């Protein structure tokens, strides 16, 4: 069977470069006429301006021949391109990019998905090229990237992008960031975002850094850091409110990869106790929370966190009280009525139910062990109407159960709930 081929056409002129693949057409306006990119999904559609996020250029500002970039432009095309098509593509894009001054291309090309957006800002406000160059030289380009991410600049109209460019260049920086993020910011924020490296970060990284700085007393430790990785920001914002201590911030900044592994370990792996403590923490009494924080402050290195977590997980699972089960043991279903029982089930069945102990304590879910011919861990969930219902059941290592087993478990649960035993009241 011969591979399907698709219609293609490339046309370069002084004003535009046109790429048509199948029904989809991209129109690139030249730098010397009207710079921009417009797309027509089909022949009769009106052109719509877009901000390309595929890699048109390599880091030297030259055309980047990439099948991945082509697939991003033409997601619906499932056909083999001929050698002639590829040659025309190469010639058209090289000719088009050559119309953009090389110093400008090399200035923006390292910033990947933002490259086209930065070209647009420079074309609309030429002095922005000098501004951006100065920011890069001073190591403060993260201010520009933060403004672009927080404003979702790629979604703005052409006029709004020009206005944003002017604001980035002329506004007081902390004030502009505060307006774009809807969070109060200061010069401390500027110091911190400049520690995020020299490449653009995601919207959530900037917002997460600002939130942590404003809301957590331990955020002062960030000011002493040499660099801050986006993964460290995500980790710090993932801890429950009130859990973070100054030394924990240092451990995360020093080795975010190890801390990330520690936080996502499954129950049957070493270090899982730390994850259990994190999950239980929000549901604990203020007295227990204070004890945990006080103990955590005494940990001297990140290497000691796994053992610390195991000790506290064991202590908590023996001391805290679970809510009563929605129904008592019945027909092969045994309620896991203590945190210790949930942890033991997690170890025995090699699943991650211990991560959800906090939800059990909050009264949202409950776990049962099914000791029938096909052993399983069963979860029931409380619906918005305050009634319990079967949610899911899995075998060893989260293996799927036979459909008849699931049906039988669900029937047993429904019958038990219908009887309205005193334990479910």
Tab-separated table of C-alpha atoms in Angstrom:
chain	number	residue	atom	x	y	z
A	1	UNK	CA	0.000	0.000	0.000
A	2	UNK	CA	1.495	3.302	-1.084
A	3	UNK	CA	1.697	5.995	1.651
A	4	UNK	CA	-0.846	8.772	1.465
A	5	UNK	CA	0.445	12.121	0.211
A	6	UNK	CA	-0.919	15.549	1.012
A	7	UNK	CA	-1.223	18.719	-1.065
A	8	UNK	CA	1.462	21.256	-0.234
A	9	UNK	CA	2.498	24.702	-1.453
A	10	UNK	CA	5.107	27.271	-0.375
A	11	UNK	CA	5.294	30.818	-1.667
A	12	UNK	CA	7.747	33.528	-0.604
A	13	UNK	CA	7.479	37.186	-1.598
A	14	UNK	CA	8.624	40.539	-0.237
A	15	UNK	CA	5.489	40.858	1.900
A	16	UNK	CA	4.637	37.326	2.955
A	17	UNK	CA	5.656	33.723	3.175
A	18	UNK	CA	2.761	31.300	2.697
A	19	UNK	CA	2.763	27.652	3.756
A	20	UNK	CA	-0.211	25.509	2.730
A	21	UNK	CA	-0.401	21.889	3.794
A	22	UNK	CA	-3.696	20.264	2.915
A	23	UNK	CA	-6.523	22.623	3.914
A	24	UNK	CA	-4.455	24.575	6.467
A	25	UNK	CA	-2.597	27.736	5.474
A	26	UNK	CA	-0.101	29.784	7.484
A	27	UNK	CA	0.658	33.337	6.373
A	28	UNK	CA	3.820	34.945	7.736
A	29	UNK	CA	4.094	38.698	7.372
A	30	UNK	CA	7.578	39.968	6.525
A	31	UNK	CA	9.659	42.066	8.923
A	32	UNK	CA	9.808	44.927	6.417
A	33	UNK	CA	6.042	45.027	5.850
A	34	UNK	CA	3.717	43.698	8.606
A	35	UNK	CA	5.338	41.159	10.883
A	36	UNK	CA	3.077	38.464	12.271
A	37	UNK	CA	1.610	35.040	11.736
A	38	UNK	CA	-1.941	34.271	10.642
A	39	UNK	CA	-3.596	30.893	10.178
A	40	UNK	CA	-6.511	29.714	8.032
A	41	UNK	CA	-7.679	26.254	9.143
A	42	UNK	CA	-9.459	25.798	5.818
A	43	UNK	CA	-9.816	27.598	2.504
A	44	UNK	CA	-12.938	29.639	3.386
A	45	UNK	CA	-11.842	30.633	6.902
A	46	UNK	CA	-10.825	34.166	7.811
A	47	UNK	CA	-7.149	34.522	8.784
A	48	UNK	CA	-6.610	34.599	12.557
A	49	UNK	CA	-3.445	35.966	14.103
A	50	UNK	CA	-1.566	33.572	16.375
A	51	UNK	CA	1.700	33.529	18.301
A	52	UNK	CA	3.643	30.455	17.092
A	53	UNK	CA	5.055	28.332	19.916
A	54	UNK	CA	6.988	25.884	17.779
A	55	UNK	CA	10.724	26.120	17.310
A	56	UNK	CA	11.283	27.991	14.060
A	57	UNK	CA	14.853	28.875	14.996
A	58	UNK	CA	17.784	27.239	16.707
A	59	UNK	CA	19.801	29.081	19.349
A	60	UNK	CA	21.883	30.781	16.663
A	61	UNK	CA	18.802	32.321	15.067
A	62	UNK	CA	18.936	30.072	11.989
A	63	UNK	CA	16.016	28.004	10.713
A	64	UNK	CA	15.469	24.849	12.744
A	65	UNK	CA	14.494	21.939	10.503
A	66	UNK	CA	12.248	19.857	12.726
A	67	UNK	CA	9.533	17.276	12.137
A	68	UNK	CA	8.237	18.085	15.616
A	69	UNK	CA	7.733	21.747	14.669
A	70	UNK	CA	5.929	20.664	11.504
A	71	UNK	CA	3.614	18.383	13.506
A	72	UNK	CA	2.808	21.211	15.894
A	73	UNK	CA	1.783	23.385	12.958
A	74	UNK	CA	-0.164	20.675	11.174
A	75	UNK	CA	-1.559	18.339	13.834
A	76	UNK	CA	-4.224	16.915	11.527
A	77	UNK	CA	-1.820	15.928	8.781
A	78	UNK	CA	-1.105	12.218	8.778
A	79	UNK	CA	0.827	11.778	5.580
A	80	UNK	CA	4.333	11.330	4.321
A	81	UNK	CA	6.043	14.446	2.996
A	82	UNK	CA	8.062	14.175	-0.175
A	83	UNK	CA	11.689	15.214	-0.422
A	84	UNK	CA	10.598	18.029	-2.741
A	85	UNK	CA	8.134	19.301	-0.112
A	86	UNK	CA	10.856	19.332	2.523
A	87	UNK	CA	13.211	21.217	0.225
A	88	UNK	CA	10.592	23.879	-0.491
A	89	UNK	CA	9.853	24.182	3.211
A	90	UNK	CA	13.526	24.690	3.956
A	91	UNK	CA	14.005	27.289	1.226
A	92	UNK	CA	10.856	29.232	2.185
A	93	UNK	CA	11.605	29.423	5.903
A	94	UNK	CA	15.268	30.288	5.420
A	95	UNK	CA	14.300	33.072	3.029
A	96	UNK	CA	11.621	34.346	5.389
A	97	UNK	CA	13.796	34.356	8.519
A	98	UNK	CA	16.584	36.101	6.617
A	99	UNK	CA	14.319	39.166	6.402
A	100	UNK	CA	14.547	39.505	10.202
A	101	UNK	CA	17.788	41.262	11.257
A	102	UNK	CA	20.216	38.630	12.498
A	103	UNK	CA	21.096	40.475	15.768
A	104	UNK	CA	17.405	40.421	16.683
A	105	UNK	CA	17.036	36.740	15.793
A	106	UNK	CA	20.044	35.754	17.898
A	107	UNK	CA	18.761	37.909	20.767
A	108	UNK	CA	15.419	36.105	21.072
A	109	UNK	CA	16.134	32.611	19.714
A	110	UNK	CA	17.460	31.107	22.993
A	111	UNK	CA	14.058	31.625	24.579
A	112	UNK	CA	12.309	28.900	22.593
A	113	UNK	CA	8.513	29.180	22.878
A	114	UNK	CA	8.774	32.911	23.665
A	115	UNK	CA	10.956	33.674	20.638
A	116	UNK	CA	8.118	34.700	18.308
A	117	UNK	CA	6.388	36.725	21.015
A	118	UNK	CA	9.610	38.626	21.691
A	119	UNK	CA	10.040	39.248	17.945
A	120	UNK	CA	6.520	40.669	17.843
A	121	UNK	CA	7.238	42.964	20.817
A	122	UNK	CA	10.436	44.224	19.183
A	123	UNK	CA	8.728	44.793	15.842
A	124	UNK	CA	5.947	46.813	17.493
A	125	UNK	CA	8.281	48.640	19.914
A	126	UNK	CA	11.792	48.648	18.369
A	127	UNK	CA	13.478	50.056	21.482
A	128	UNK	CA	12.428	46.915	23.342
A	129	UNK	CA	15.358	45.108	21.662
A	130	UNK	CA	17.854	47.283	23.545
A	131	UNK	CA	15.812	46.906	26.757
A	132	UNK	CA	15.803	43.104	26.501
A	133	UNK	CA	19.503	43.010	25.675
A	134	UNK	CA	20.241	45.047	28.806
A	135	UNK	CA	18.087	42.762	30.952
A	136	UNK	CA	19.942	39.709	29.677
A	137	UNK	CA	23.307	41.398	30.281
A	138	UNK	CA	22.264	42.264	33.861
A	139	UNK	CA	20.821	38.801	34.523
A	140	UNK	CA	17.316	40.168	35.139
A	141	UNK	CA	15.477	38.818	32.096
A	142	UNK	CA	13.216	36.810	34.418
A	143	UNK	CA	11.322	40.038	35.067
A	144	UNK	CA	10.350	40.129	31.381
A	145	UNK	CA	9.454	36.432	31.332
A	146	UNK	CA	7.394	36.777	34.505
A	147	UNK	CA	5.404	39.626	32.965
A	148	UNK	CA	4.772	37.598	29.812
A	149	UNK	CA	3.722	34.490	31.737
A	150	UNK	CA	1.505	36.283	34.260
A	151	UNK	CA	-0.238	38.345	31.593
A	152	UNK	CA	-0.616	35.323	29.277
A	153	UNK	CA	0.777	37.625	26.609
A	154	UNK	CA	0.387	35.074	23.828
A	155	UNK	CA	-3.404	35.365	24.209
A	156	UNK	CA	-3.520	39.178	24.049
A	157	UNK	CA	-4.502	41.222	21.031
A	158	UNK	CA	-1.858	42.937	18.955
A	159	UNK	CA	-2.589	46.307	20.542
A	160	UNK	CA	-2.578	44.849	24.043
A	161	UNK	CA	0.819	43.234	23.409
A	162	UNK	CA	2.225	46.579	22.353
A	163	UNK	CA	0.824	48.236	25.490
A	164	UNK	CA	2.276	45.471	27.658
A	165	UNK	CA	5.684	45.972	26.039
A	166	UNK	CA	5.592	49.668	26.908
A	167	UNK	CA	4.535	48.875	30.481
A	168	UNK	CA	7.358	46.366	30.948
A	169	UNK	CA	9.848	49.012	29.888
A	170	UNK	CA	8.472	51.976	31.841
A	171	UNK	CA	6.422	50.809	34.839
A	172	UNK	CA	7.720	50.273	38.343
A	173	UNK	CA	8.524	46.594	38.310
A	174	UNK	CA	7.032	45.487	41.621
A	175	UNK	CA	3.869	47.444	40.865
A	176	UNK	CA	3.445	45.866	37.429
A	177	UNK	CA	4.056	42.358	38.780
A	178	UNK	CA	1.506	42.993	41.542
A	179	UNK	CA	-1.087	44.053	38.991
A	180	UNK	CA	-0.456	41.136	36.647
A	181	UNK	CA	-0.388	38.509	39.406
A	182	UNK	CA	-3.089	40.095	41.606
A	183	UNK	CA	-0.656	39.528	44.497
A	184	UNK	CA	1.247	42.155	46.449
A	185	UNK	CA	4.920	42.187	45.427
A	186	UNK	CA	8.013	44.097	46.467
A	187	UNK	CA	11.683	44.353	45.583
A	188	UNK	CA	12.150	41.001	47.353
A	189	UNK	CA	10.069	39.410	44.626
A	190	UNK	CA	12.361	40.827	41.959
A	191	UNK	CA	15.404	39.464	43.788
A	192	UNK	CA	13.843	36.031	43.963
A	193	UNK	CA	12.606	35.680	40.393
A	194	UNK	CA	16.084	36.616	39.161
A	195	UNK	CA	17.313	33.467	40.926
A	196	UNK	CA	15.194	31.253	38.663
A	197	UNK	CA	17.884	31.033	35.996
A	198	UNK	CA	18.121	32.453	32.500
A	199	UNK	CA	15.247	30.617	30.778
A	200	UNK	CA	11.498	31.303	30.903
A	201	UNK	CA	9.461	29.491	33.545
A	202	UNK	CA	5.823	28.533	33.611
A	203	UNK	CA	3.053	30.768	34.893
A	204	UNK	CA	2.653	28.574	38.003
A	205	UNK	CA	6.311	28.944	38.970
A	206	UNK	CA	6.167	32.735	39.209
A	207	UNK	CA	2.794	32.686	40.927
A	208	UNK	CA	3.930	29.948	43.302
A	209	UNK	CA	7.069	31.863	44.250
A	210	UNK	CA	5.032	34.992	44.973
A	211	UNK	CA	2.454	33.089	47.015
A	212	UNK	CA	5.097	31.341	49.096
A	213	UNK	CA	6.944	34.599	49.706
A	214	UNK	CA	3.765	36.323	50.897
A	215	UNK	CA	2.205	33.522	52.921
A	216	UNK	CA	4.924	31.409	54.560
A	217	UNK	CA	7.212	32.799	57.305
A	218	UNK	CA	9.931	30.359	56.258
A	219	UNK	CA	10.197	32.048	52.854
A	220	UNK	CA	12.971	34.279	54.235
A	221	UNK	CA	15.323	31.393	53.540
A	222	UNK	CA	14.778	31.927	49.814
A	223	UNK	CA	16.570	35.271	50.006
A	224	UNK	CA	19.804	33.498	50.982
A	225	UNK	CA	19.658	30.994	48.131
A	226	UNK	CA	22.055	31.219	45.196
A	227	UNK	CA	19.604	29.761	42.705
A	228	UNK	CA	16.011	28.561	42.908
A	229	UNK	CA	14.795	25.790	40.617
A	230	UNK	CA	11.187	25.682	39.385
A	231	UNK	CA	10.864	22.184	40.866
A	232	UNK	CA	11.828	23.561	44.285
A	233	UNK	CA	9.078	26.187	44.023
A	234	UNK	CA	6.530	23.511	43.141
A	235	UNK	CA	7.620	21.362	46.100
A	236	UNK	CA	7.432	24.200	48.619
A	237	UNK	CA	3.939	25.100	47.483
A	238	UNK	CA	2.896	21.454	47.668
A	239	UNK	CA	3.441	21.160	51.412
A	240	UNK	CA	0.381	21.711	53.607
A	241	UNK	CA	-0.097	25.111	55.207
A	242	UNK	CA	1.952	25.503	58.384
A	243	UNK	CA	4.162	22.475	57.741
A	244	UNK	CA	7.243	24.140	56.259
A	245	UNK	CA	10.153	25.074	58.518
A	246	UNK	CA	13.286	27.123	57.623
A	247	UNK	CA	15.540	24.068	57.517
A	248	UNK	CA	13.081	22.209	55.258
A	249	UNK	CA	13.237	25.152	52.818
A	250	UNK	CA	17.036	24.833	52.779
A	251	UNK	CA	16.856	21.090	52.149
A	252	UNK	CA	14.476	21.586	49.225
A	253	UNK	CA	16.622	24.332	47.692
A	254	UNK	CA	19.804	22.292	48.092
A	255	UNK	CA	18.442	19.097	46.532
A	256	UNK	CA	14.935	19.423	45.062
A	257	UNK	CA	15.243	16.140	43.157
A	258	UNK	CA	15.824	14.051	46.294
A	259	UNK	CA	13.049	15.875	48.149
A	260	UNK	CA	10.673	15.301	45.249
A	261	UNK	CA	11.391	11.576	45.299
A	262	UNK	CA	10.852	11.537	49.063
A	263	UNK	CA	7.464	13.231	48.709
A	264	UNK	CA	6.160	10.848	46.052
A	265	UNK	CA	7.463	7.528	47.385
A	266	UNK	CA	4.928	4.742	47.510
A	267	UNK	CA	4.121	3.273	50.897
A	268	UNK	CA	6.145	0.114	50.309
A	269	UNK	CA	9.329	2.029	49.491
A	270	UNK	CA	11.829	3.530	51.916
A	271	UNK	CA	11.053	7.060	53.004
A	272	UNK	CA	7.303	6.776	52.517
A	273	UNK	CA	6.644	7.839	56.108
A	274	UNK	CA	7.443	11.436	55.192
A	275	UNK	CA	4.660	11.389	52.592
A	276	UNK	CA	2.277	9.920	55.168
A	277	UNK	CA	3.043	12.713	57.642
A	278	UNK	CA	2.393	15.328	54.941
A	279	UNK	CA	-0.985	13.794	54.106
A	280	UNK	CA	-2.113	13.487	57.715
A	281	UNK	CA	-0.825	16.898	58.853
A	282	UNK	CA	-3.788	19.102	57.731
A	283	UNK	CA	-6.262	16.970	59.728
A	284	UNK	CA	-4.281	16.967	62.964
A	285	UNK	CA	-5.029	19.072	66.024
A	286	UNK	CA	-2.974	22.270	66.555
A	287	UNK	CA	-1.119	20.526	69.375
A	288	UNK	CA	0.028	17.666	67.121
A	289	UNK	CA	0.950	20.088	64.353
A	290	UNK	CA	3.125	22.101	66.747
A	291	UNK	CA	4.871	18.926	67.906
A	292	UNK	CA	5.656	17.939	64.335
A	293	UNK	CA	7.002	21.380	63.404
A	294	UNK	CA	9.158	21.491	66.524
A	295	UNK	CA	10.594	18.079	65.737
A	296	UNK	CA	11.127	18.918	62.050
A	297	UNK	CA	13.185	21.991	63.001
A	298	UNK	CA	15.701	19.714	64.710
A	299	UNK	CA	16.444	17.716	61.535
A	300	UNK	CA	19.991	18.636	60.549
A	301	UNK	CA	20.152	17.480	56.907
A	302	UNK	CA	17.927	16.383	54.073
A	303	UNK	CA	19.403	12.866	54.336
A	304	UNK	CA	17.740	12.535	57.738
A	305	UNK	CA	14.211	13.279	56.463
A	306	UNK	CA	13.309	9.663	55.494
A	307	UNK	CA	14.075	8.299	58.983
A	308	UNK	CA	12.356	11.279	60.618
A	309	UNK	CA	9.272	10.680	58.478
A	310	UNK	CA	9.150	6.961	59.334
A	311	UNK	CA	9.341	7.643	63.073
A	312	UNK	CA	6.572	10.240	62.940
A	313	UNK	CA	4.361	8.220	60.618
A	314	UNK	CA	4.552	5.299	63.038
A	315	UNK	CA	3.813	7.544	65.992
A	316	UNK	CA	0.855	9.223	64.307
A	317	UNK	CA	-0.718	6.038	62.999
A	318	UNK	CA	-0.692	4.650	66.552
A	319	UNK	CA	-1.998	7.807	68.226
A	320	UNK	CA	-4.579	9.465	65.977
A	321	UNK	CA	-8.216	8.420	65.985
A	322	UNK	CA	-9.991	7.536	62.762
A	323	UNK	CA	-13.672	8.245	62.147
A	324	UNK	CA	-15.861	5.134	62.525
A	325	UNK	CA	-16.430	3.090	59.351
A	326	UNK	CA	-19.620	3.746	57.328
A	327	UNK	CA	-20.573	0.110	57.968
A	328	UNK	CA	-19.079	-2.690	60.016
A	329	UNK	CA	-17.329	-5.790	58.687
A	330	UNK	CA	-19.541	-7.868	56.447
A	331	UNK	CA	-19.202	-10.699	53.915
A	332	UNK	CA	-15.433	-10.511	53.217
A	333	UNK	CA	-15.283	-6.689	53.660
A	334	UNK	CA	-13.156	-5.591	56.623
A	335	UNK	CA	-12.928	-1.855	57.429
A	336	UNK	CA	-9.462	-0.363	57.756
A	337	UNK	CA	-10.446	1.539	60.869
A	338	UNK	CA	-7.051	2.924	61.922
A	339	UNK	CA	-4.255	4.749	60.178
A	340	UNK	CA	-1.988	1.837	61.077
A	341	UNK	CA	-4.361	-0.571	59.312
A	342	UNK	CA	-4.313	1.600	56.166
A	343	UNK	CA	-0.513	1.645	56.153
A	344	UNK	CA	-0.355	-2.121	56.618
A	345	UNK	CA	-2.824	-2.594	53.763
A	346	UNK	CA	-0.696	-0.337	51.575
A	347	UNK	CA	2.392	-2.409	52.345
A	348	UNK	CA	0.669	-5.746	51.896
A	349	UNK	CA	-1.111	-4.834	48.649
A	350	UNK	CA	1.669	-2.591	47.320
A	351	UNK	CA	-0.555	0.385	46.578
A	352	UNK	CA	-0.583	4.034	47.629
A	353	UNK	CA	-3.726	4.214	49.792
A	354	UNK	CA	-1.651	5.491	52.723
A	355	UNK	CA	-1.270	8.744	50.812
A	356	UNK	CA	-4.991	9.312	51.300
A	357	UNK	CA	-5.146	8.931	55.078
A	358	UNK	CA	-5.817	12.658	55.350
A	359	UNK	CA	-8.956	12.266	53.217
A	360	UNK	CA	-10.131	9.430	55.448
A	361	UNK	CA	-9.690	11.593	58.517
A	362	UNK	CA	-11.609	14.379	56.773
A	363	UNK	CA	-14.555	12.012	56.262
A	364	UNK	CA	-14.353	12.027	52.462
A	365	UNK	CA	-13.416	8.384	51.818
A	366	UNK	CA	-12.977	5.064	53.622
A	367	UNK	CA	-11.008	1.904	52.840
A	368	UNK	CA	-11.899	-1.751	53.254
A	369	UNK	CA	-9.958	-4.942	52.690
A	370	UNK	CA	-11.696	-7.565	50.560
A	371	UNK	CA	-10.519	-11.006	51.687
A	372	UNK	CA	-12.441	-12.979	49.091
A	373	UNK	CA	-10.962	-15.390	46.512
A	374	UNK	CA	-9.552	-12.375	44.651
A	375	UNK	CA	-8.065	-10.120	47.396
A	376	UNK	CA	-8.502	-6.381	46.894
A	377	UNK	CA	-8.370	-2.947	48.470
A	378	UNK	CA	-11.749	-1.240	48.243
A	379	UNK	CA	-12.501	2.463	48.474
A	380	UNK	CA	-15.906	4.013	49.122
A	381	UNK	CA	-16.548	7.737	48.845
A	382	UNK	CA	-19.044	10.149	50.338
A	383	UNK	CA	-21.088	11.878	47.652
A	384	UNK	CA	-22.217	15.556	47.816
A	385	UNK	CA	-25.536	14.340	49.231
A	386	UNK	CA	-23.703	12.887	52.267
A	387	UNK	CA	-24.389	9.286	51.231
A	388	UNK	CA	-21.662	6.689	50.784
A	389	UNK	CA	-21.106	4.800	47.538
A	390	UNK	CA	-18.663	2.341	46.019
A	391	UNK	CA	-15.829	4.122	44.206
A	392	UNK	CA	-13.174	1.598	43.162
A	393	UNK	CA	-11.408	-1.657	43.983
A	394	UNK	CA	-8.018	-2.971	42.898
A	395	UNK	CA	-5.968	-6.090	43.440
A	396	UNK	CA	-2.315	-6.510	44.384
A	397	UNK	CA	-0.109	-3.740	42.931
A	398	UNK	CA	-3.272	-1.981	41.650
A	399	UNK	CA	-3.992	-4.794	39.212
A	400	UNK	CA	-7.534	-4.723	37.755
A	401	UNK	CA	-10.077	-7.175	39.135
A	402	UNK	CA	-12.379	-9.439	37.191
A	403	UNK	CA	-15.656	-7.707	36.358
A	404	UNK	CA	-17.718	-10.241	38.306
A	405	UNK	CA	-15.606	-9.601	41.418
A	406	UNK	CA	-16.196	-5.860	41.150
A	407	UNK	CA	-19.924	-6.390	40.652
A	408	UNK	CA	-20.079	-8.666	43.685
A	409	UNK	CA	-18.152	-6.186	45.877
A	410	UNK	CA	-20.421	-3.349	44.780
A	411	UNK	CA	-23.538	-5.398	45.613
A	412	UNK	CA	-22.168	-6.260	49.068
A	413	UNK	CA	-21.481	-2.575	49.749
A	414	UNK	CA	-24.932	-1.485	48.592
A	415	UNK	CA	-26.587	-4.097	50.794
A	416	UNK	CA	-24.496	-3.093	53.811
A	417	UNK	CA	-25.309	0.591	53.322
A	418	UNK	CA	-29.021	-0.162	52.860
A	419	UNK	CA	-29.113	-1.920	56.220
A	420	UNK	CA	-27.980	1.367	57.797
A	421	UNK	CA	-25.968	-0.189	60.538
A	422	UNK	CA	-25.324	2.006	63.630
A	423	UNK	CA	-21.712	2.437	62.541
A	424	UNK	CA	-22.804	4.281	59.384
A	425	UNK	CA	-24.866	6.896	61.201
